[in-house]
């Protein structure tokens, strides 16, 4: 699989640093279809670190875009035979946490506890699965150790306000965001006059009155944002690892600073081989913000739609393009979801019938189109192209349904294909076994009889009755059928 790598500025093949097993090169088989075959990863480990949330508020659908994307990537790489280890860090101490605490009067640890819980609930609801999450405050000894190493090696200096990383000492500072050091003079908040260079960033902050603090060789204080991530990642993955991701806003200064810290400590390059960044989600052409009142929380979205609709919605736009969330894109995703739902139900019903019909051509079509679909994912996760291919297959299946050409074996083959790609996409509606009781079937038959007799008004009354019971009637070439709403 290839993905755009912010570090090299190219679309690079994902290769594991894991030396065990056969090399990826050797495992490539000839022929397009086979290249995508399950097992291309040959059981090699892939360590993926994604920057998690700062837990001072509930997560919105912009956050969901980033985490759902990496969930799909982790699962797709697993599908390809890699052993993906997906780690998320949780920022539970920083300026925003402290600001929220002083506004609300709620202590920082309580704010963190409530919003971490909320985040985990949201991720579960969206079907996002990571291997592990790690809270910054649980790794204070590792953080302090890294700050010490940077001081010892001369990459950091102490001021009355804390410890800073000296960017002029790390000559490659700017290599990720492609900015020359002499053009950098960035302050996130008010510049601290004790800094030597405007772009120097904080490694350790001295405690201010009322702030949570930890003991350190430099007195009581708390870590800077960037050092939390390198301390956690190195603890779990060692000095170098495979993949690091986050939203596009994190390229600078966050990820740039992580590279500087880690490479300064270990002297090993690159700290991370592949850097992956997801473009932002905006709403109706505008950035989500409190002042505009247009922040859509994941929980609120899920009150109106199933999670699969959001996953389809994300797939409709390539991850490197800004996603403009509008009513229109939700409608399109909902319609696609409905199509999948109806198809899954029709397939389940067809499997119940002991039909011996079999369309051989469909199997060939699915095989051919599946290769194209996987090739699209392999090519920088081209999800819009893959979705187009998926729905062209579905269209073909529906046409064959209309023509009454499919049987049980076809149904099984289509289901197998859909479930296979769903193992990394998570877009199929939850399969519910819906049993049509004798009473319901009786009503469907009665309505059909009335229709045939031209008693349309009475037939419509029965349709309404079925609706009240949670079913709609669909008239298909095989006759009317009840479907759960
Ligand atoms: P934060 O809690 O703000 O640090 O964000 C957590 C993660 O979500 C980071 O990887 C951000 O880049 C990402 N993120 C935040 N807002 C958006 C957005 N509107 N669209 C996509 N990703 C976002």
Short mmCIF file of C-alpha atoms in Angstrom, two decimals, residues 2-482:
data_model
loop_
_atom_site.label_atom_id
_atom_site.label_comp_id
_atom_site.label_asym_id
_atom_site.label_seq_id
_atom_site.Cartn_x
_atom_site.Cartn_y
_atom_site.Cartn_z
CA UNK A 2 1.15 3.53 -0.76
CA UNK A 3 0.30 6.68 1.17
CA UNK A 4 1.41 10.28 0.91
CA UNK A 5 4.34 10.90 3.25
CA UNK A 6 4.57 14.51 4.49
CA UNK A 7 8.25 13.98 5.31
CA UNK A 8 9.38 12.97 1.81
CA UNK A 9 6.64 14.92 0.00
CA UNK A 10 5.91 11.79 -2.07
CA UNK A 11 3.46 8.93 -2.16
CA UNK A 12 5.56 6.19 -0.56
CA UNK A 13 5.06 2.47 -0.15
CA UNK A 14 4.27 1.47 3.43
CA UNK A 15 7.15 -0.72 4.57
CA UNK A 16 7.65 -2.13 7.99
CA UNK A 17 10.82 -1.50 10.00
CA UNK A 18 10.30 -4.98 11.42
CA UNK A 19 13.30 -6.99 10.26
CA UNK A 20 11.67 -10.32 11.01
CA UNK A 21 10.06 -12.34 8.23
CA UNK A 22 10.42 -11.84 4.51
CA UNK A 23 10.86 -8.38 3.03
CA UNK A 24 7.86 -6.68 1.50
CA UNK A 25 9.59 -6.60 -1.84
CA UNK A 26 9.85 -10.36 -2.01
CA UNK A 27 6.27 -10.85 -0.95
CA UNK A 28 4.95 -8.88 -3.92
CA UNK A 29 3.33 -11.19 -6.36
CA UNK A 30 3.04 -10.52 -10.03
CA UNK A 31 -0.25 -9.34 -11.44
CA UNK A 32 -2.39 -6.48 -10.20
CA UNK A 33 -4.99 -8.50 -8.38
CA UNK A 34 -2.48 -10.63 -6.53
CA UNK A 35 -0.44 -7.64 -5.40
CA UNK A 36 -3.39 -6.74 -3.23
CA UNK A 37 -3.85 -10.23 -1.98
CA UNK A 38 -4.27 -10.79 1.72
CA UNK A 39 -0.88 -11.44 3.25
CA UNK A 40 1.22 -8.74 1.52
CA UNK A 41 2.28 -7.60 5.02
CA UNK A 42 3.60 -11.10 5.83
CA UNK A 43 2.80 -10.79 9.51
CA UNK A 44 5.27 -7.94 10.03
CA UNK A 45 4.69 -5.42 12.78
CA UNK A 46 3.62 -1.88 11.93
CA UNK A 47 3.65 0.65 14.73
CA UNK A 48 1.15 3.47 14.20
CA UNK A 49 0.93 6.43 16.57
CA UNK A 50 -1.93 8.91 16.18
CA UNK A 51 -2.23 12.11 18.18
CA UNK A 52 -5.28 11.76 20.36
CA UNK A 53 -7.54 14.48 21.73
CA UNK A 54 -6.96 17.09 24.38
CA UNK A 55 -9.69 15.99 26.73
CA UNK A 56 -11.25 19.31 27.80
CA UNK A 57 -14.44 18.96 25.74
CA UNK A 58 -16.51 16.43 23.80
CA UNK A 59 -15.26 15.42 20.35
CA UNK A 60 -16.78 16.83 17.17
CA UNK A 61 -17.15 15.30 13.72
CA UNK A 62 -13.86 16.90 12.59
CA UNK A 63 -12.08 14.77 15.20
CA UNK A 64 -14.12 11.82 13.96
CA UNK A 65 -12.78 12.33 10.44
CA UNK A 66 -9.19 11.94 11.61
CA UNK A 67 -9.80 8.94 13.88
CA UNK A 68 -12.10 7.07 11.50
CA UNK A 69 -9.52 7.53 8.74
CA UNK A 70 -6.73 6.02 10.84
CA UNK A 71 -9.04 3.25 12.00
CA UNK A 72 -9.61 2.31 8.35
CA UNK A 73 -5.89 2.54 7.59
CA UNK A 74 -4.97 0.35 10.57
CA UNK A 75 -7.61 -2.20 9.61
CA UNK A 76 -6.69 -2.11 5.93
CA UNK A 77 -3.04 -2.76 6.76
CA UNK A 78 -4.15 -5.59 9.02
CA UNK A 79 -6.24 -6.95 6.13
CA UNK A 80 -3.05 -6.89 4.06
CA UNK A 81 -1.34 -9.08 6.61
CA UNK A 82 0.51 -6.56 8.79
CA UNK A 83 0.32 -6.79 12.56
CA UNK A 84 -0.82 -3.24 13.19
CA UNK A 85 -0.20 -1.75 16.60
CA UNK A 86 -2.36 1.39 16.81
CA UNK A 87 -1.51 3.68 19.72
CA UNK A 88 -3.32 6.89 20.68
CA UNK A 89 -2.08 9.39 23.24
CA UNK A 90 -4.39 11.44 25.39
CA UNK A 91 -3.41 14.99 26.29
CA UNK A 92 -4.81 15.37 29.79
CA UNK A 93 -2.69 18.31 30.91
CA UNK A 94 -2.09 21.51 28.92
CA UNK A 95 -3.12 25.16 28.65
CA UNK A 96 -6.61 24.39 27.33
CA UNK A 97 -7.29 21.96 30.17
CA UNK A 98 -6.20 24.54 32.72
CA UNK A 99 -8.24 27.31 31.08
CA UNK A 100 -11.35 25.12 31.13
CA UNK A 101 -10.77 24.31 34.78
CA UNK A 102 -10.47 27.95 35.82
CA UNK A 103 -13.61 28.88 33.82
CA UNK A 104 -15.71 26.07 35.26
CA UNK A 105 -14.19 25.56 38.70
CA UNK A 106 -13.92 21.83 37.97
CA UNK A 107 -10.47 20.36 38.77
CA UNK A 108 -8.33 19.37 35.75
CA UNK A 109 -8.29 15.60 36.57
CA UNK A 110 -12.10 15.56 36.67
CA UNK A 111 -12.38 17.40 33.34
CA UNK A 112 -9.94 14.88 31.88
CA UNK A 113 -11.78 11.87 33.32
CA UNK A 114 -15.19 12.95 32.01
CA UNK A 115 -13.98 13.83 28.53
CA UNK A 116 -11.74 10.80 28.10
CA UNK A 117 -14.76 8.66 28.93
CA UNK A 118 -16.81 10.61 26.41
CA UNK A 119 -14.12 10.21 23.73
CA UNK A 120 -13.88 6.45 24.30
CA UNK A 121 -17.68 6.17 24.08
CA UNK A 122 -17.68 8.08 20.79
CA UNK A 123 -14.91 5.93 19.34
CA UNK A 124 -16.74 2.76 20.34
CA UNK A 125 -19.94 4.06 18.76
CA UNK A 126 -18.08 4.86 15.54
CA UNK A 127 -16.37 1.47 15.48
CA UNK A 128 -12.87 2.96 15.89
CA UNK A 129 -10.57 0.40 17.47
CA UNK A 130 -7.10 1.19 18.69
CA UNK A 131 -4.73 -1.24 20.36
CA UNK A 132 -4.02 1.04 23.29
CA UNK A 133 -4.43 4.58 24.54
CA UNK A 134 -1.98 6.31 26.88
CA UNK A 135 -2.54 9.39 29.09
CA UNK A 136 0.28 11.92 29.26
CA UNK A 137 0.04 12.24 33.06
CA UNK A 138 0.79 8.52 33.43
CA UNK A 139 4.21 9.01 31.79
CA UNK A 140 5.77 11.82 33.86
CA UNK A 141 9.02 9.88 34.64
CA UNK A 142 9.53 9.20 30.89
CA UNK A 143 8.82 12.85 30.04
CA UNK A 144 11.23 14.17 32.69
CA UNK A 145 13.87 11.73 31.49
CA UNK A 146 13.63 13.06 27.92
CA UNK A 147 13.86 16.69 29.06
CA UNK A 148 16.98 15.77 31.07
CA UNK A 149 18.56 14.09 28.03
CA UNK A 150 17.92 17.18 25.90
CA UNK A 151 19.52 19.43 28.54
CA UNK A 152 22.51 17.08 28.88
CA UNK A 153 23.07 17.02 25.13
CA UNK A 154 22.89 20.80 24.87
CA UNK A 155 19.65 20.98 22.88
CA UNK A 156 17.72 22.67 25.68
CA UNK A 157 18.19 25.54 28.10
CA UNK A 158 16.60 26.66 31.33
CA UNK A 159 14.94 30.02 31.99
CA UNK A 160 12.97 31.26 35.01
CA UNK A 161 9.82 30.12 33.17
CA UNK A 162 10.93 26.58 32.41
CA UNK A 163 12.95 24.56 29.91
CA UNK A 164 13.00 25.33 26.19
CA UNK A 165 14.22 23.41 23.16
CA UNK A 166 16.77 25.47 21.22
CA UNK A 167 15.71 25.11 17.58
CA UNK A 168 18.96 26.62 16.29
CA UNK A 169 20.81 23.58 17.66
CA UNK A 170 18.78 21.19 15.52
CA UNK A 171 19.81 22.11 12.01
CA UNK A 172 17.00 20.22 10.33
CA UNK A 173 14.22 21.99 12.20
CA UNK A 174 11.57 22.70 9.57
CA UNK A 175 12.19 19.57 7.47
CA UNK A 176 8.67 18.19 7.94
CA UNK A 177 6.78 21.42 7.31
CA UNK A 178 9.34 22.50 4.65
CA UNK A 179 10.13 25.83 6.27
CA UNK A 180 13.69 27.15 6.49
CA UNK A 181 14.72 27.86 10.06
CA UNK A 182 15.56 31.51 9.38
CA UNK A 183 11.97 32.14 8.31
CA UNK A 184 10.53 30.69 11.49
CA UNK A 185 9.41 32.99 14.23
CA UNK A 186 6.24 31.50 15.49
CA UNK A 187 4.50 32.10 18.76
CA UNK A 188 1.40 30.14 19.60
CA UNK A 189 0.48 32.41 22.44
CA UNK A 190 2.32 35.49 23.80
CA UNK A 191 6.06 35.26 23.16
CA UNK A 192 8.07 34.56 26.27
CA UNK A 193 10.87 37.16 26.50
CA UNK A 194 13.15 34.60 28.17
CA UNK A 195 13.28 32.51 24.96
CA UNK A 196 16.41 32.71 22.82
CA UNK A 197 14.62 32.23 19.49
CA UNK A 198 10.99 32.90 18.68
CA UNK A 199 10.48 29.32 17.48
CA UNK A 200 12.00 27.69 20.59
CA UNK A 201 9.33 25.54 22.16
CA UNK A 202 8.55 24.60 25.71
CA UNK A 203 9.66 21.26 27.16
CA UNK A 204 8.79 21.99 30.78
CA UNK A 205 6.76 24.83 32.28
CA UNK A 206 7.29 26.13 35.79
CA UNK A 207 4.16 25.98 37.92
CA UNK A 208 2.03 29.10 38.03
CA UNK A 209 -0.22 29.65 40.99
CA UNK A 210 -3.10 27.22 41.22
CA UNK A 211 -1.91 25.05 38.33
CA UNK A 212 -1.52 21.28 38.62
CA UNK A 213 2.17 20.38 38.90
CA UNK A 214 4.61 17.48 39.19
CA UNK A 215 8.00 17.34 40.92
CA UNK A 216 11.03 17.58 38.66
CA UNK A 217 14.75 18.40 38.97
CA UNK A 218 13.75 21.96 37.95
CA UNK A 219 11.09 22.42 40.60
CA UNK A 220 7.37 21.89 40.32
CA UNK A 221 5.85 22.17 36.88
CA UNK A 222 4.25 20.41 33.92
CA UNK A 223 5.35 19.19 30.51
CA UNK A 224 5.17 21.02 27.21
CA UNK A 225 2.77 19.52 24.68
CA UNK A 226 5.26 18.00 22.22
CA UNK A 227 7.38 16.06 24.72
CA UNK A 228 4.30 14.09 25.90
CA UNK A 229 4.10 12.35 22.53
CA UNK A 230 7.76 11.44 22.11
CA UNK A 231 7.92 10.11 25.69
CA UNK A 232 4.88 7.88 25.18
CA UNK A 233 5.81 6.75 21.65
CA UNK A 234 9.39 5.86 22.62
CA UNK A 235 8.17 3.99 25.67
CA UNK A 236 6.02 1.73 23.51
CA UNK A 237 7.70 1.72 20.09
CA UNK A 238 11.39 2.40 20.77
CA UNK A 239 13.65 4.96 19.12
CA UNK A 240 12.27 4.66 15.60
CA UNK A 241 8.91 3.52 14.28
CA UNK A 242 6.78 3.19 11.19
CA UNK A 243 3.80 5.54 10.99
CA UNK A 244 2.69 8.71 12.72
CA UNK A 245 -0.56 10.49 11.97
CA UNK A 246 -2.87 13.30 12.88
CA UNK A 247 -4.80 16.21 11.41
CA UNK A 248 -3.04 18.58 9.02
CA UNK A 249 -2.87 21.31 11.70
CA UNK A 250 -0.39 19.19 13.63
CA UNK A 251 2.40 19.28 11.02
CA UNK A 252 3.74 22.47 12.53
CA UNK A 253 4.80 23.00 15.23
CA UNK A 254 3.70 19.76 16.92
CA UNK A 255 5.12 17.06 14.66
CA UNK A 256 8.09 19.17 13.64
CA UNK A 257 8.96 19.52 17.33
CA UNK A 258 8.52 15.80 17.94
CA UNK A 259 11.07 15.02 15.23
CA UNK A 260 13.53 17.53 16.68
CA UNK A 261 13.19 16.13 20.21
CA UNK A 262 13.46 12.48 19.26
CA UNK A 263 16.28 12.80 16.73
CA UNK A 264 18.22 15.08 19.11
CA UNK A 265 17.91 12.47 21.87
CA UNK A 266 18.73 9.35 19.86
CA UNK A 267 20.74 10.68 16.90
CA UNK A 268 18.77 8.20 14.78
CA UNK A 269 17.00 9.32 11.58
CA UNK A 270 14.26 9.25 10.63
CA UNK A 271 12.46 9.14 13.96
CA UNK A 272 9.33 8.06 12.10
CA UNK A 273 9.45 6.78 8.56
CA UNK A 274 6.02 7.76 7.32
CA UNK A 275 4.06 10.87 8.36
CA UNK A 276 0.37 10.93 7.41
CA UNK A 277 -1.92 13.95 7.71
CA UNK A 278 -5.67 14.27 7.21
CA UNK A 279 -7.20 17.46 5.83
CA UNK A 280 -9.79 19.33 7.86
CA UNK A 281 -13.53 18.94 7.96
CA UNK A 282 -15.41 22.22 7.72
CA UNK A 283 -19.16 22.89 7.92
CA UNK A 284 -21.05 24.73 5.18
CA UNK A 285 -17.79 26.23 3.95
CA UNK A 286 -16.73 27.53 7.37
CA UNK A 287 -14.36 26.39 10.07
CA UNK A 288 -16.16 24.92 13.06
CA UNK A 289 -16.03 27.41 15.88
CA UNK A 290 -17.85 28.36 19.04
CA UNK A 291 -18.47 31.91 17.88
CA UNK A 292 -20.23 30.66 14.74
CA UNK A 293 -22.14 28.10 16.81
CA UNK A 294 -21.57 25.46 14.14
CA UNK A 295 -19.71 22.76 16.07
CA UNK A 296 -21.34 19.40 15.48
CA UNK A 297 -20.48 16.91 18.20
CA UNK A 298 -20.20 13.22 17.37
CA UNK A 299 -22.89 12.43 19.93
CA UNK A 300 -25.33 14.84 18.27
CA UNK A 301 -24.66 13.44 14.80
CA UNK A 302 -25.29 9.92 16.10
CA UNK A 303 -28.68 10.96 17.49
CA UNK A 304 -29.87 11.36 13.89
CA UNK A 305 -27.84 8.86 11.88
CA UNK A 306 -26.15 5.49 12.30
CA UNK A 307 -22.33 5.58 12.50
CA UNK A 308 -21.97 3.89 9.12
CA UNK A 309 -23.44 6.99 7.44
CA UNK A 310 -20.58 9.08 8.84
CA UNK A 311 -18.00 6.56 7.65
CA UNK A 312 -19.49 6.60 4.12
CA UNK A 313 -19.58 10.39 4.24
CA UNK A 314 -15.86 10.49 5.04
CA UNK A 315 -15.04 8.03 2.25
CA UNK A 316 -16.75 10.28 -0.30
CA UNK A 317 -13.87 12.78 -0.08
CA UNK A 318 -10.18 11.92 -0.42
CA UNK A 319 -8.48 12.28 2.97
CA UNK A 320 -6.08 14.92 1.67
CA UNK A 321 -8.89 17.18 0.52
CA UNK A 322 -10.84 19.48 2.79
CA UNK A 323 -14.24 17.96 3.48
CA UNK A 324 -17.12 20.38 3.37
CA UNK A 325 -19.91 18.97 5.52
CA UNK A 326 -23.27 20.02 4.11
CA UNK A 327 -26.84 18.67 4.15
CA UNK A 328 -26.23 17.48 0.61
CA UNK A 329 -23.22 15.27 1.46
CA UNK A 330 -25.12 13.76 4.40
CA UNK A 331 -28.04 12.97 2.11
CA UNK A 332 -25.74 11.28 -0.41
CA UNK A 333 -24.11 9.19 2.33
CA UNK A 334 -27.51 8.28 3.77
CA UNK A 335 -28.79 7.18 0.36
CA UNK A 336 -25.69 5.00 -0.15
CA UNK A 337 -26.19 3.48 3.29
CA UNK A 338 -29.84 2.75 2.50
CA UNK A 339 -28.81 1.00 -0.72
CA UNK A 340 -26.42 -1.21 1.20
CA UNK A 341 -29.08 -1.96 3.78
CA UNK A 342 -31.68 -3.00 1.23
CA UNK A 343 -29.17 -5.12 -0.64
CA UNK A 344 -28.04 -6.94 2.52
CA UNK A 345 -31.66 -7.72 3.37
CA UNK A 346 -32.41 -8.98 -0.13
CA UNK A 347 -29.32 -11.18 -0.03
CA UNK A 348 -30.30 -12.60 3.37
CA UNK A 349 -33.75 -13.44 2.02
CA UNK A 350 -32.36 -15.01 -1.11
CA UNK A 351 -30.17 -17.22 1.02
CA UNK A 352 -33.22 -18.45 2.92
CA UNK A 353 -34.83 -19.59 -0.33
CA UNK A 354 -33.35 -22.76 -1.71
CA UNK A 355 -32.92 -21.34 -5.21
CA UNK A 356 -30.64 -23.31 -7.52
CA UNK A 357 -30.23 -20.41 -9.94
CA UNK A 358 -26.67 -19.21 -10.44
CA UNK A 359 -25.21 -16.36 -12.46
CA UNK A 360 -21.59 -17.32 -13.17
CA UNK A 361 -20.75 -13.95 -14.69
CA UNK A 362 -21.38 -12.15 -11.41
CA UNK A 363 -18.58 -14.02 -9.68
CA UNK A 364 -16.15 -12.98 -12.45
CA UNK A 365 -17.34 -9.36 -12.26
CA UNK A 366 -16.88 -9.25 -8.49
CA UNK A 367 -13.37 -10.74 -8.73
CA UNK A 368 -12.30 -8.24 -11.38
CA UNK A 369 -13.86 -5.19 -9.73
CA UNK A 370 -12.56 -6.15 -6.29
CA UNK A 371 -9.00 -6.00 -7.65
CA UNK A 372 -9.67 -2.51 -8.99
CA UNK A 373 -11.23 -1.45 -5.73
CA UNK A 374 -8.25 -2.65 -3.66
CA UNK A 375 -5.85 -1.04 -6.15
CA UNK A 376 -7.64 2.27 -5.47
CA UNK A 377 -7.13 1.87 -1.72
CA UNK A 378 -3.50 0.91 -2.29
CA UNK A 379 -2.99 4.12 -4.24
CA UNK A 380 -2.98 6.68 -1.42
CA UNK A 381 -6.32 5.45 -0.09
CA UNK A 382 -8.36 6.74 -3.02
CA UNK A 383 -11.68 6.17 -1.29
CA UNK A 384 -13.92 8.15 -3.72
CA UNK A 385 -12.71 5.95 -6.58
CA UNK A 386 -13.15 2.79 -4.49
CA UNK A 387 -16.72 3.82 -3.55
CA UNK A 388 -17.60 4.35 -7.22
CA UNK A 389 -16.37 0.83 -7.99
CA UNK A 390 -18.24 -0.62 -5.02
CA UNK A 391 -21.53 0.95 -6.09
CA UNK A 392 -21.06 -0.16 -9.69
CA UNK A 393 -20.84 -3.74 -8.37
CA UNK A 394 -23.97 -3.17 -6.29
CA UNK A 395 -25.78 -1.80 -9.34
CA UNK A 396 -24.89 -4.94 -11.28
CA UNK A 397 -26.16 -7.16 -8.45
CA UNK A 398 -29.42 -5.18 -8.26
CA UNK A 399 -29.95 -5.49 -12.02
CA UNK A 400 -29.53 -9.26 -11.79
CA UNK A 401 -31.99 -9.28 -8.90
CA UNK A 402 -34.53 -7.42 -11.04
CA UNK A 403 -34.00 -9.96 -13.79
CA UNK A 404 -34.57 -12.74 -11.28
CA UNK A 405 -31.29 -14.42 -12.18
CA UNK A 406 -29.67 -14.86 -8.79
CA UNK A 407 -29.71 -17.80 -6.42
CA UNK A 408 -28.45 -18.81 -3.01
CA UNK A 409 -24.83 -19.31 -4.09
CA UNK A 410 -24.71 -15.83 -5.67
CA UNK A 411 -26.09 -14.36 -2.45
CA UNK A 412 -23.34 -16.05 -0.45
CA UNK A 413 -20.63 -14.80 -2.79
CA UNK A 414 -21.86 -11.20 -2.71
CA UNK A 415 -22.18 -11.28 1.08
CA UNK A 416 -18.66 -12.67 1.41
CA UNK A 417 -17.26 -9.87 -0.75
CA UNK A 418 -19.16 -7.16 1.15
CA UNK A 419 -18.14 -8.50 4.55
CA UNK A 420 -14.52 -8.74 3.43
CA UNK A 421 -14.26 -5.08 2.48
CA UNK A 422 -16.34 -4.15 5.48
CA UNK A 423 -13.63 -5.59 7.73
CA UNK A 424 -11.70 -2.35 7.17
CA UNK A 425 -14.41 0.09 6.05
CA UNK A 426 -17.11 -0.57 8.64
CA UNK A 427 -19.89 0.79 6.43
CA UNK A 428 -22.35 -2.10 6.30
CA UNK A 429 -25.51 -1.63 8.32
CA UNK A 430 -25.59 -3.89 11.37
CA UNK A 431 -27.11 -7.15 10.24
CA UNK A 432 -30.39 -7.73 12.02
CA UNK A 433 -32.22 -10.96 11.60
CA UNK A 434 -35.72 -9.79 10.83
CA UNK A 435 -38.37 -12.47 10.93
CA UNK A 436 -41.59 -11.83 9.12
CA UNK A 437 -44.29 -13.34 11.32
CA UNK A 438 -47.29 -15.18 9.88
CA UNK A 439 -49.45 -12.24 10.89
CA UNK A 440 -47.27 -9.81 8.92
CA UNK A 441 -47.06 -12.09 5.91
CA UNK A 442 -50.87 -12.40 6.10
CA UNK A 443 -51.18 -8.59 5.87
CA UNK A 444 -48.77 -8.46 2.90
CA UNK A 445 -50.81 -11.16 1.09
CA UNK A 446 -54.09 -9.43 1.92
CA UNK A 447 -52.82 -6.12 0.51
CA UNK A 448 -51.69 -7.86 -2.67
CA UNK A 449 -55.13 -9.48 -3.09
CA UNK A 450 -56.87 -6.11 -2.61
CA UNK A 451 -54.57 -4.46 -5.14
CA UNK A 452 -55.29 -7.14 -7.70
CA UNK A 453 -59.01 -6.53 -7.13
CA UNK A 454 -58.43 -2.81 -7.70
CA UNK A 455 -59.29 -1.92 -4.08
CA UNK A 456 -56.37 0.45 -3.76
CA UNK A 457 -57.72 2.46 -0.86
CA UNK A 458 -58.08 -0.66 1.32
CA UNK A 459 -54.67 -1.86 0.15
CA UNK A 460 -53.14 1.46 1.27
CA UNK A 461 -54.76 1.10 4.69
CA UNK A 462 -52.89 -2.17 5.13
CA UNK A 463 -49.66 -0.50 4.01
CA UNK A 464 -50.21 2.07 6.79
CA UNK A 465 -50.91 -0.67 9.33
CA UNK A 466 -47.60 -2.35 8.42
CA UNK A 467 -45.79 0.95 8.76
CA UNK A 468 -47.11 1.32 12.29
CA UNK A 469 -45.56 -2.07 13.02
CA UNK A 470 -42.22 -0.87 11.64
CA UNK A 471 -42.33 -2.39 8.14
CA UNK A 472 -42.56 -1.08 4.60
CA UNK A 473 -43.80 -3.04 1.61
CA UNK A 474 -41.59 -3.19 -1.44
CA UNK A 475 -42.94 -4.43 -4.74
CA UNK A 476 -40.21 -6.53 -6.34
CA UNK A 477 -40.16 -8.72 -9.48
CA UNK A 478 -40.50 -11.68 -7.12
CA UNK A 479 -43.65 -10.14 -5.60
CA UNK A 480 -44.27 -7.87 -2.62
CA UNK A 481 -42.00 -8.16 0.44
CA UNK A 482 -42.05 -6.59 3.89
#
